[in-house]
mmCIF file of N, CA and C and ligand atoms in Angstrom:
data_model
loop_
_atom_site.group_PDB
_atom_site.id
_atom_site.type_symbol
_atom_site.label_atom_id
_atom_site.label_comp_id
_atom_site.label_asym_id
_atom_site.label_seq_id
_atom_site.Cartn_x
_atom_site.Cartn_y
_atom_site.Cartn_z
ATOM 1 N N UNK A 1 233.305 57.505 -6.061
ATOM 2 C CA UNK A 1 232.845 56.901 -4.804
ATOM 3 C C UNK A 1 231.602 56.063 -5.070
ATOM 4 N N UNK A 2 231.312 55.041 -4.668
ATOM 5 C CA UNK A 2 230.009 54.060 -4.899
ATOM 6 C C UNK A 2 229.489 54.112 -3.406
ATOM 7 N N UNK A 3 227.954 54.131 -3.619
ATOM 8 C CA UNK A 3 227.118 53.771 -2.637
ATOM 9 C C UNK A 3 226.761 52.697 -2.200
ATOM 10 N N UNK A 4 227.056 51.928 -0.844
ATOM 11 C CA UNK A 4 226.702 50.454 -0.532
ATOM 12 C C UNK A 4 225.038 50.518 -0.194
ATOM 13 N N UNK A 5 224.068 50.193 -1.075
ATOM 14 C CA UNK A 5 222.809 49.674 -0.602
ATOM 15 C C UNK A 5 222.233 48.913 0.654
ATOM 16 N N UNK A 6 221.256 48.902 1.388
ATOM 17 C CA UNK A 6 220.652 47.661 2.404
ATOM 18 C C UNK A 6 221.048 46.410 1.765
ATOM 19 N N UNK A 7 220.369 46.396 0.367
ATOM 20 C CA UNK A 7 220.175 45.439 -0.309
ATOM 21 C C UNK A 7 221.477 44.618 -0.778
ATOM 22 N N UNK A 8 222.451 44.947 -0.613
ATOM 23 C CA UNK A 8 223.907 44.862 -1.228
ATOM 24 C C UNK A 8 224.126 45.377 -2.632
ATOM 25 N N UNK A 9 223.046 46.608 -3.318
ATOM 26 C CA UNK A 9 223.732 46.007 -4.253
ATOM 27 C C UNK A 9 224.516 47.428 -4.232
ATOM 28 N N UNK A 10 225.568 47.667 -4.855
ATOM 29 C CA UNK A 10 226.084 48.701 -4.847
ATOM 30 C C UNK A 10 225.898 49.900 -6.518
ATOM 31 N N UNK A 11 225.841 51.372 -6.368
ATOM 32 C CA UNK A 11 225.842 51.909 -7.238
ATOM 33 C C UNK A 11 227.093 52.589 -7.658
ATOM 34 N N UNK A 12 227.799 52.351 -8.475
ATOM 35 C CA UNK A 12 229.020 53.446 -8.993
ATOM 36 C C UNK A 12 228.384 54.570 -9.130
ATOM 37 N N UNK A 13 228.763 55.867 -8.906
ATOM 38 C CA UNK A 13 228.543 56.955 -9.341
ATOM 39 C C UNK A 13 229.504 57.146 -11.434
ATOM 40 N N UNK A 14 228.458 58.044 -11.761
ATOM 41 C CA UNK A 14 228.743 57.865 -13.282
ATOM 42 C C UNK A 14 230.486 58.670 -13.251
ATOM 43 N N UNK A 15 230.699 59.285 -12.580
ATOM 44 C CA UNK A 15 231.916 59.529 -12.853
ATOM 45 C C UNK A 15 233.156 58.545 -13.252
ATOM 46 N N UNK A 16 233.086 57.589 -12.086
ATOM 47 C CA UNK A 16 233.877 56.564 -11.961
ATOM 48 C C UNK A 16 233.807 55.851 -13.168
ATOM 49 N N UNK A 17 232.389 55.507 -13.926
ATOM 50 C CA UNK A 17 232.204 54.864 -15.011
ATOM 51 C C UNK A 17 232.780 55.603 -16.398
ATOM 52 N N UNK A 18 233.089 56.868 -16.237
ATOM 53 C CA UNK A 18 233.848 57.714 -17.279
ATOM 54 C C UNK A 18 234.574 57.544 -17.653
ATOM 55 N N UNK A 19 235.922 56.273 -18.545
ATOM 56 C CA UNK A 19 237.172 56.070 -18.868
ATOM 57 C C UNK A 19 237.667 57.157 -19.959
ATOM 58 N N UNK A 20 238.462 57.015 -20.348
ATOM 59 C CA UNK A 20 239.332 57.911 -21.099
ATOM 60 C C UNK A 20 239.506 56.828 -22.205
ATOM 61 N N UNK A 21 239.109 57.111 -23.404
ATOM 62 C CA UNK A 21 239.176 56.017 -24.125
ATOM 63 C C UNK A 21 240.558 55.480 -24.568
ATOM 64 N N UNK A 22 240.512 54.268 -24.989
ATOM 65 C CA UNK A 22 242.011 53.765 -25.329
ATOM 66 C C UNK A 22 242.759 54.294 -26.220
ATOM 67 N N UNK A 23 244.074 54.010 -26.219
ATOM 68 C CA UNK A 23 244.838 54.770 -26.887
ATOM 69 C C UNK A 23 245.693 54.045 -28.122
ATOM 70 N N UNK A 24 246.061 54.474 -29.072
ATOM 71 C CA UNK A 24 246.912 53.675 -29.832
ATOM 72 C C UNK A 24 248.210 54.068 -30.274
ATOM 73 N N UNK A 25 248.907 53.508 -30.244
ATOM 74 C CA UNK A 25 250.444 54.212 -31.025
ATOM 75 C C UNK A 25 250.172 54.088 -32.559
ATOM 76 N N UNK A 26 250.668 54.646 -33.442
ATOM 77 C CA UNK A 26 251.465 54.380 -34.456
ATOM 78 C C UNK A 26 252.217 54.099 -34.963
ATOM 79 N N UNK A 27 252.556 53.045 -35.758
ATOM 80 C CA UNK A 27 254.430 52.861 -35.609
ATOM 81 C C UNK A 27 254.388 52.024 -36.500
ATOM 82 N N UNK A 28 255.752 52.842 -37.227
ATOM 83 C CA UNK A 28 256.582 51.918 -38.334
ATOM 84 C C UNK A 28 257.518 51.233 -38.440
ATOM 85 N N UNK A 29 257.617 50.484 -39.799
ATOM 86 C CA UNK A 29 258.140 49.313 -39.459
ATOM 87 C C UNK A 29 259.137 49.698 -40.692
ATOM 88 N N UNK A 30 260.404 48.791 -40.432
ATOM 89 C CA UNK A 30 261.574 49.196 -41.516
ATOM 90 C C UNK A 30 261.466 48.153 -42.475
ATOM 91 N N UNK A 31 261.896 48.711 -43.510
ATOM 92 C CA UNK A 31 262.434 47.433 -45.176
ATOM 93 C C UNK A 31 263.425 48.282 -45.264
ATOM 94 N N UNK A 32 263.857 47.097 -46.362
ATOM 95 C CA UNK A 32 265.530 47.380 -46.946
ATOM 96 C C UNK A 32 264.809 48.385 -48.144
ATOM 97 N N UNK A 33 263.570 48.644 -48.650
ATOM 98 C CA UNK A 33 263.669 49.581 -49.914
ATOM 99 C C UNK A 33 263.154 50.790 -50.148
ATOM 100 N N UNK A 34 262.209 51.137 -49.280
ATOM 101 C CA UNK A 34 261.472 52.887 -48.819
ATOM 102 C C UNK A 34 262.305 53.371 -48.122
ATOM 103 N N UNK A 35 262.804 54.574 -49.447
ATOM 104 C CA UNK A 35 264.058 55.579 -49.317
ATOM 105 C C UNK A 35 263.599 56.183 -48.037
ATOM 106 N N UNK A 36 264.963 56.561 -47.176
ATOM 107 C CA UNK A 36 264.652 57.605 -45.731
ATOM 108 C C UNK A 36 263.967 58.567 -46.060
ATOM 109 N N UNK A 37 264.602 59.370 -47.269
ATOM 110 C CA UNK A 37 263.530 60.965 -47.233
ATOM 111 C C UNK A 37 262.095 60.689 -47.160
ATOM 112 N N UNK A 38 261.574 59.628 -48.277
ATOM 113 C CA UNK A 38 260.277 59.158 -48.227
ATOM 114 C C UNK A 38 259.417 59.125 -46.770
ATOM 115 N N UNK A 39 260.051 58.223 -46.518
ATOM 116 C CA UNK A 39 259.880 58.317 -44.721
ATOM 117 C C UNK A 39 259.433 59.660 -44.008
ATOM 118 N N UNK A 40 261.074 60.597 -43.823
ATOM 119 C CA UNK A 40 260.947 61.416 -43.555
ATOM 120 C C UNK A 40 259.436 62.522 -43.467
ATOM 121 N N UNK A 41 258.966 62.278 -45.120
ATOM 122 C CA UNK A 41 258.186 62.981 -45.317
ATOM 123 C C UNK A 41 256.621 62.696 -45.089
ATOM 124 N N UNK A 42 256.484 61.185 -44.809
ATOM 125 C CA UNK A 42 255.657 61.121 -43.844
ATOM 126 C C UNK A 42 255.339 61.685 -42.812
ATOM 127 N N UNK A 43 256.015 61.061 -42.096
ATOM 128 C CA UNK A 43 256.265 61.355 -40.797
ATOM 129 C C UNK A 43 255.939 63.147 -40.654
ATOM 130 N N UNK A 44 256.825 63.722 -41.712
ATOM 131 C CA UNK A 44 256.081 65.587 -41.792
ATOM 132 C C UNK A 44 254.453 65.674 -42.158
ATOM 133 N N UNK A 45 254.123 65.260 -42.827
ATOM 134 C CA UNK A 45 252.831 65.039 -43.990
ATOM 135 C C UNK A 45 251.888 64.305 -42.958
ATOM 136 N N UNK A 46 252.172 63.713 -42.533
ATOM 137 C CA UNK A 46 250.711 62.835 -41.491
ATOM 138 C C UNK A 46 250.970 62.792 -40.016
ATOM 139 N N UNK A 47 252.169 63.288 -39.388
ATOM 140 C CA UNK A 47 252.291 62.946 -38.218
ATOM 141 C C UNK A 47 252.926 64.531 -37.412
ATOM 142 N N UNK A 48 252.572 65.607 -38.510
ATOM 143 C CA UNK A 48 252.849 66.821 -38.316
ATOM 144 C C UNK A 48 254.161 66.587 -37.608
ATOM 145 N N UNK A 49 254.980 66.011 -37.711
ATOM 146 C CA UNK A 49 256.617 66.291 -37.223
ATOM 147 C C UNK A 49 257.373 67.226 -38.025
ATOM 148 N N UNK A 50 258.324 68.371 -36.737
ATOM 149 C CA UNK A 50 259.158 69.103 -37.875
ATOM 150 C C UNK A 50 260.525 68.326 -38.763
ATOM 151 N N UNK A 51 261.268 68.786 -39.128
ATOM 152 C CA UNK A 51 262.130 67.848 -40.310
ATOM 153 C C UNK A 51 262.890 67.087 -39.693
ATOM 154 N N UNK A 52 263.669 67.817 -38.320
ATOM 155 C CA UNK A 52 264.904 67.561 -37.489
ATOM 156 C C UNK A 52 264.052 65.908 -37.135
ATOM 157 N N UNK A 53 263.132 66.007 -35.915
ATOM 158 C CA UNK A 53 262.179 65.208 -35.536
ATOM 159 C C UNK A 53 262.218 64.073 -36.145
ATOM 160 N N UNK A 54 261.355 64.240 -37.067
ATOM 161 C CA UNK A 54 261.020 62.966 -38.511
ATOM 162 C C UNK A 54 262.345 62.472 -38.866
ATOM 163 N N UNK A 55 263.297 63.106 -38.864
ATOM 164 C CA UNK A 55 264.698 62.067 -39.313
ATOM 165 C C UNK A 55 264.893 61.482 -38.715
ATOM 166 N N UNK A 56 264.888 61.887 -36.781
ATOM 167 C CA UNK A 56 265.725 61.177 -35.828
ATOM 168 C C UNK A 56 264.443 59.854 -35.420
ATOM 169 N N UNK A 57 263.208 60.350 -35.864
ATOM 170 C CA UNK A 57 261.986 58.643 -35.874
ATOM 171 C C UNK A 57 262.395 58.353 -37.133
ATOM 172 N N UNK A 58 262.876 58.606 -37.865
ATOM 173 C CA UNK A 58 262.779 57.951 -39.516
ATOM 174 C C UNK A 58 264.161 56.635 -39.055
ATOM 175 N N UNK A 59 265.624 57.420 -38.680
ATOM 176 C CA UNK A 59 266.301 56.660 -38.009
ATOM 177 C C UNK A 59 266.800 55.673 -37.309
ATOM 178 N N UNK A 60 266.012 55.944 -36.101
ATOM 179 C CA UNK A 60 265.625 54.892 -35.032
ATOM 180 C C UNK A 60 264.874 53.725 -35.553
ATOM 181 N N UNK A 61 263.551 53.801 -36.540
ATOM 182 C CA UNK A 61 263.508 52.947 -37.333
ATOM 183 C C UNK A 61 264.170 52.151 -38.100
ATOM 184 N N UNK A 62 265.151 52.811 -38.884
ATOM 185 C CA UNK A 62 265.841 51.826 -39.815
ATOM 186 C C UNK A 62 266.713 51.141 -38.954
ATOM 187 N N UNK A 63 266.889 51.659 -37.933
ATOM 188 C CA UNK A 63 268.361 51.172 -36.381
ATOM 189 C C UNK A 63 267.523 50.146 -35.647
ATOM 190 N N UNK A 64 266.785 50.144 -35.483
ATOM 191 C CA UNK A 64 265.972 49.368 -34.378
ATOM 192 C C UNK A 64 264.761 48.200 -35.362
ATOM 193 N N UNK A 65 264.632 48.823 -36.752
ATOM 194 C CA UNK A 65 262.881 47.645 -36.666
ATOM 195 C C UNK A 65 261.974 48.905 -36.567
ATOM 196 N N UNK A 66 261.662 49.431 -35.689
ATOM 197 C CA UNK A 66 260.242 50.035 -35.442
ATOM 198 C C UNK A 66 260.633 51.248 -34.806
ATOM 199 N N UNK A 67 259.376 52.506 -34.837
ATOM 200 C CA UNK A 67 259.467 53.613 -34.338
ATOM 201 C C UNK A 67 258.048 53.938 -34.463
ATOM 202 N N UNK A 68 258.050 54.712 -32.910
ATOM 203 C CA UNK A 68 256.629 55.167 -33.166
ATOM 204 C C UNK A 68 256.267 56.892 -33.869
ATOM 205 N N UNK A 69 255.375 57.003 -34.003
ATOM 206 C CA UNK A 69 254.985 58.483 -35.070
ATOM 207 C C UNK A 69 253.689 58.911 -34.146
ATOM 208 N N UNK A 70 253.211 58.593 -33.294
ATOM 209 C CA UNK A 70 252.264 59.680 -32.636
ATOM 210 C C UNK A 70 251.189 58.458 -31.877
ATOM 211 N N UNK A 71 250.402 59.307 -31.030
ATOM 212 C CA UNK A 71 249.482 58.222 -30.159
ATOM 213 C C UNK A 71 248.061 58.982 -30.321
ATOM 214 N N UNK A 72 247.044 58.159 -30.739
ATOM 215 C CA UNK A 72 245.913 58.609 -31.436
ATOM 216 C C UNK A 72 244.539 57.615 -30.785
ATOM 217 N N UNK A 73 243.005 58.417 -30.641
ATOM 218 C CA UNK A 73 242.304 57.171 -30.234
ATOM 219 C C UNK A 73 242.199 56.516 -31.789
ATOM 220 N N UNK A 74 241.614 55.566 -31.239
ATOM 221 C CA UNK A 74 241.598 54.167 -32.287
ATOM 222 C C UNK A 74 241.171 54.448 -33.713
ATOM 223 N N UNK A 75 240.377 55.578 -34.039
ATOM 224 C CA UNK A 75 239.429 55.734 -35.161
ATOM 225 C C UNK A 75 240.813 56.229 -35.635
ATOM 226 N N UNK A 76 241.553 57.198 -35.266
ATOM 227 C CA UNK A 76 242.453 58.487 -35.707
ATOM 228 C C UNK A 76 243.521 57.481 -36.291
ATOM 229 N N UNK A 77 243.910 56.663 -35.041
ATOM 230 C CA UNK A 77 245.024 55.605 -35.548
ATOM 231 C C UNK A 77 245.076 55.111 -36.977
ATOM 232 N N UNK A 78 243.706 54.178 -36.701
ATOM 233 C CA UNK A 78 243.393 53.391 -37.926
ATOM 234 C C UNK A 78 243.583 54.205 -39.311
ATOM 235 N N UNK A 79 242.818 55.238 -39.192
ATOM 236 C CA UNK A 79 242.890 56.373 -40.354
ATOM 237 C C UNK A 79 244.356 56.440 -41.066
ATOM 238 N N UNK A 80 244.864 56.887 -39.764
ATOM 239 C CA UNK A 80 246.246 57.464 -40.456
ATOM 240 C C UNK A 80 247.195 55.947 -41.033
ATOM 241 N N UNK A 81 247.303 54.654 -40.243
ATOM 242 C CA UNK A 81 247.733 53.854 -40.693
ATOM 243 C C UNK A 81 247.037 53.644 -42.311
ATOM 244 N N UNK A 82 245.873 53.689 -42.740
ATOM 245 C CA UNK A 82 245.464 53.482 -43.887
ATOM 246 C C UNK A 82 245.919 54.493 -44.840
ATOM 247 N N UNK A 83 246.021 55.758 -44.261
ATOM 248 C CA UNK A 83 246.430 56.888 -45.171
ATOM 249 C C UNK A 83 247.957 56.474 -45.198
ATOM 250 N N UNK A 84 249.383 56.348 -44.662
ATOM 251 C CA UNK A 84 250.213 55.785 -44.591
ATOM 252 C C UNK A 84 250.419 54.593 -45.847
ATOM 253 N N UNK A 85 249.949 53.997 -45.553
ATOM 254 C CA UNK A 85 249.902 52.632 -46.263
ATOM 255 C C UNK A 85 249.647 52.314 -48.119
ATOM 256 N N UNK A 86 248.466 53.119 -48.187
ATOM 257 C CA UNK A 86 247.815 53.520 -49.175
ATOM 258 C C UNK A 86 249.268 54.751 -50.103
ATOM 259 N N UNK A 87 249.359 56.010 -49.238
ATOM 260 C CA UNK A 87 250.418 56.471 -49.816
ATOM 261 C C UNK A 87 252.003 56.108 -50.487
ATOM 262 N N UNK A 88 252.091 55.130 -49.758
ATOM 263 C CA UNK A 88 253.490 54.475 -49.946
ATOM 264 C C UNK A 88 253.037 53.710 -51.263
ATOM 265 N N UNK A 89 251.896 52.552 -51.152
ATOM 266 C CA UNK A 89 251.647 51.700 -52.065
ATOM 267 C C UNK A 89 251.398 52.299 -53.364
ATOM 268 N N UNK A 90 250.948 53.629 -53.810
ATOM 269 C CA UNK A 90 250.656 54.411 -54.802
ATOM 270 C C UNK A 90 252.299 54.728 -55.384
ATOM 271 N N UNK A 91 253.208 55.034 -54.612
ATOM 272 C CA UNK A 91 254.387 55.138 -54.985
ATOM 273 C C UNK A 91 255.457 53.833 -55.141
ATOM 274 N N UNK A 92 254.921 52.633 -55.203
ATOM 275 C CA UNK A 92 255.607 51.603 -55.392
ATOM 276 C C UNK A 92 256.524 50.932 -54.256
ATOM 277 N N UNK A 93 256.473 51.892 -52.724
ATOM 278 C CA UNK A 93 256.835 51.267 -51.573
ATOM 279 C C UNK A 93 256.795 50.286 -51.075
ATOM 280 N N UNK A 94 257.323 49.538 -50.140
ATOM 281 C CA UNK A 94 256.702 48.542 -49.437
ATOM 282 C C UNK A 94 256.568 48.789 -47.947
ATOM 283 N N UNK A 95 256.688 49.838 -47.164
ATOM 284 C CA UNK A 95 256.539 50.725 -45.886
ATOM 285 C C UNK A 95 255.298 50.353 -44.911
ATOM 286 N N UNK A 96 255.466 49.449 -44.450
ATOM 287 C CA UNK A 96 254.417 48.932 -42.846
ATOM 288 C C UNK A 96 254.327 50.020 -41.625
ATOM 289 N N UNK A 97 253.252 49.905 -41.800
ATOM 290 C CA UNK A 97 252.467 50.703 -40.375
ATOM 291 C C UNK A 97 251.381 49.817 -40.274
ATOM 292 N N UNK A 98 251.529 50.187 -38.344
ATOM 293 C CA UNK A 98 250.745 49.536 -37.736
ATOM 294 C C UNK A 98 250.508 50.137 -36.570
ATOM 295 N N UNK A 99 249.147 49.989 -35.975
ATOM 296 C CA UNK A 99 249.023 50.584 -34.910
ATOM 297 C C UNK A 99 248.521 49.333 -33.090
ATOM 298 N N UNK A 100 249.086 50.074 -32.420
ATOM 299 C CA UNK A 100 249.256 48.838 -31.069
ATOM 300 C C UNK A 100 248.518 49.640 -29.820
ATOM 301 N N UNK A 101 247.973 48.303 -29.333
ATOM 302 C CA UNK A 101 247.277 49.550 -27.964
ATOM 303 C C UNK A 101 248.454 49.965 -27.001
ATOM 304 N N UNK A 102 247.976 51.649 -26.476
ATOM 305 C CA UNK A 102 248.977 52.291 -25.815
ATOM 306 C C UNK A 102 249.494 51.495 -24.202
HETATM 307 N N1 TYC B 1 265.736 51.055 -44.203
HETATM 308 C C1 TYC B 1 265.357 51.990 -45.239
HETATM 309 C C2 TYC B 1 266.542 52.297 -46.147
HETATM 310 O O1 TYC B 1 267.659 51.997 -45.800
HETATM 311 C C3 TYC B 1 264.830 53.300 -44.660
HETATM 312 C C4 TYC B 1 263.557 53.120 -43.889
HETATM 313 C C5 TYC B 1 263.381 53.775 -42.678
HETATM 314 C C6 TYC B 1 262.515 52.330 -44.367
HETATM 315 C C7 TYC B 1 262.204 53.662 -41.954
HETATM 316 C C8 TYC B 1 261.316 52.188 -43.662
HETATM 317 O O2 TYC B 1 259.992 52.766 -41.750
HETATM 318 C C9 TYC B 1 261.176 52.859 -42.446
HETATM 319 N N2 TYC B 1 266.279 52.907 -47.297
#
């Protein structure tokens, strides 16, 4: 609720000024050469999914282009896209992640 002043000017109460900070998805992107299990085991390994789970996002990915793996604030996102990225590239992958506002 805000208070209207004499003066006009008005005060928000700090509640109102409280947002919920933004949100980000995670989400991968398909190639023709990062084997599914690989995937899979992401998706277990960084996005705490159980096995069933991680196949049917590992899936939808290779079917569609893209799938998302979890919704994180921005710091968490970023993190895990770098941890993602970094992991694949150590194993000779070529596996895109990226993260998008929610
Ligand atoms: N398309 C890959 C294959 O056929 C599998 C794959 C799935 C790759 C998801 C990336 O994010 C991905 N081996």
């Amino acid at each position: 609720m805000a208070t209207k002043h004499e003066n006009g000017t008005v005060l928000a109460r700090q509640e109102e000024k409280i947002k919920p900070p933004p949100m980000y998805q995670v989400v991968l992107l398909n190639d023709d050469y990062t084997p599914m299990e690989f995937v899979v085991a992401i998706l277990q390994d960084f996005f705490n999914k159980d096995r069933e789970t991680a196949t049917q996002i590992m899936l939808k990915v290779h079917r569609d282009g893209k799938g998302m793996c979890g919704v994180y604030p921005r710091d968490i996102a970023s993190t895990k896209v770098e941890l993602v990225i970094t992991h694949a590239r150590k194993a000779g992958h070529p596996l895109q992640c990226v993260m998008e506002e929610a």
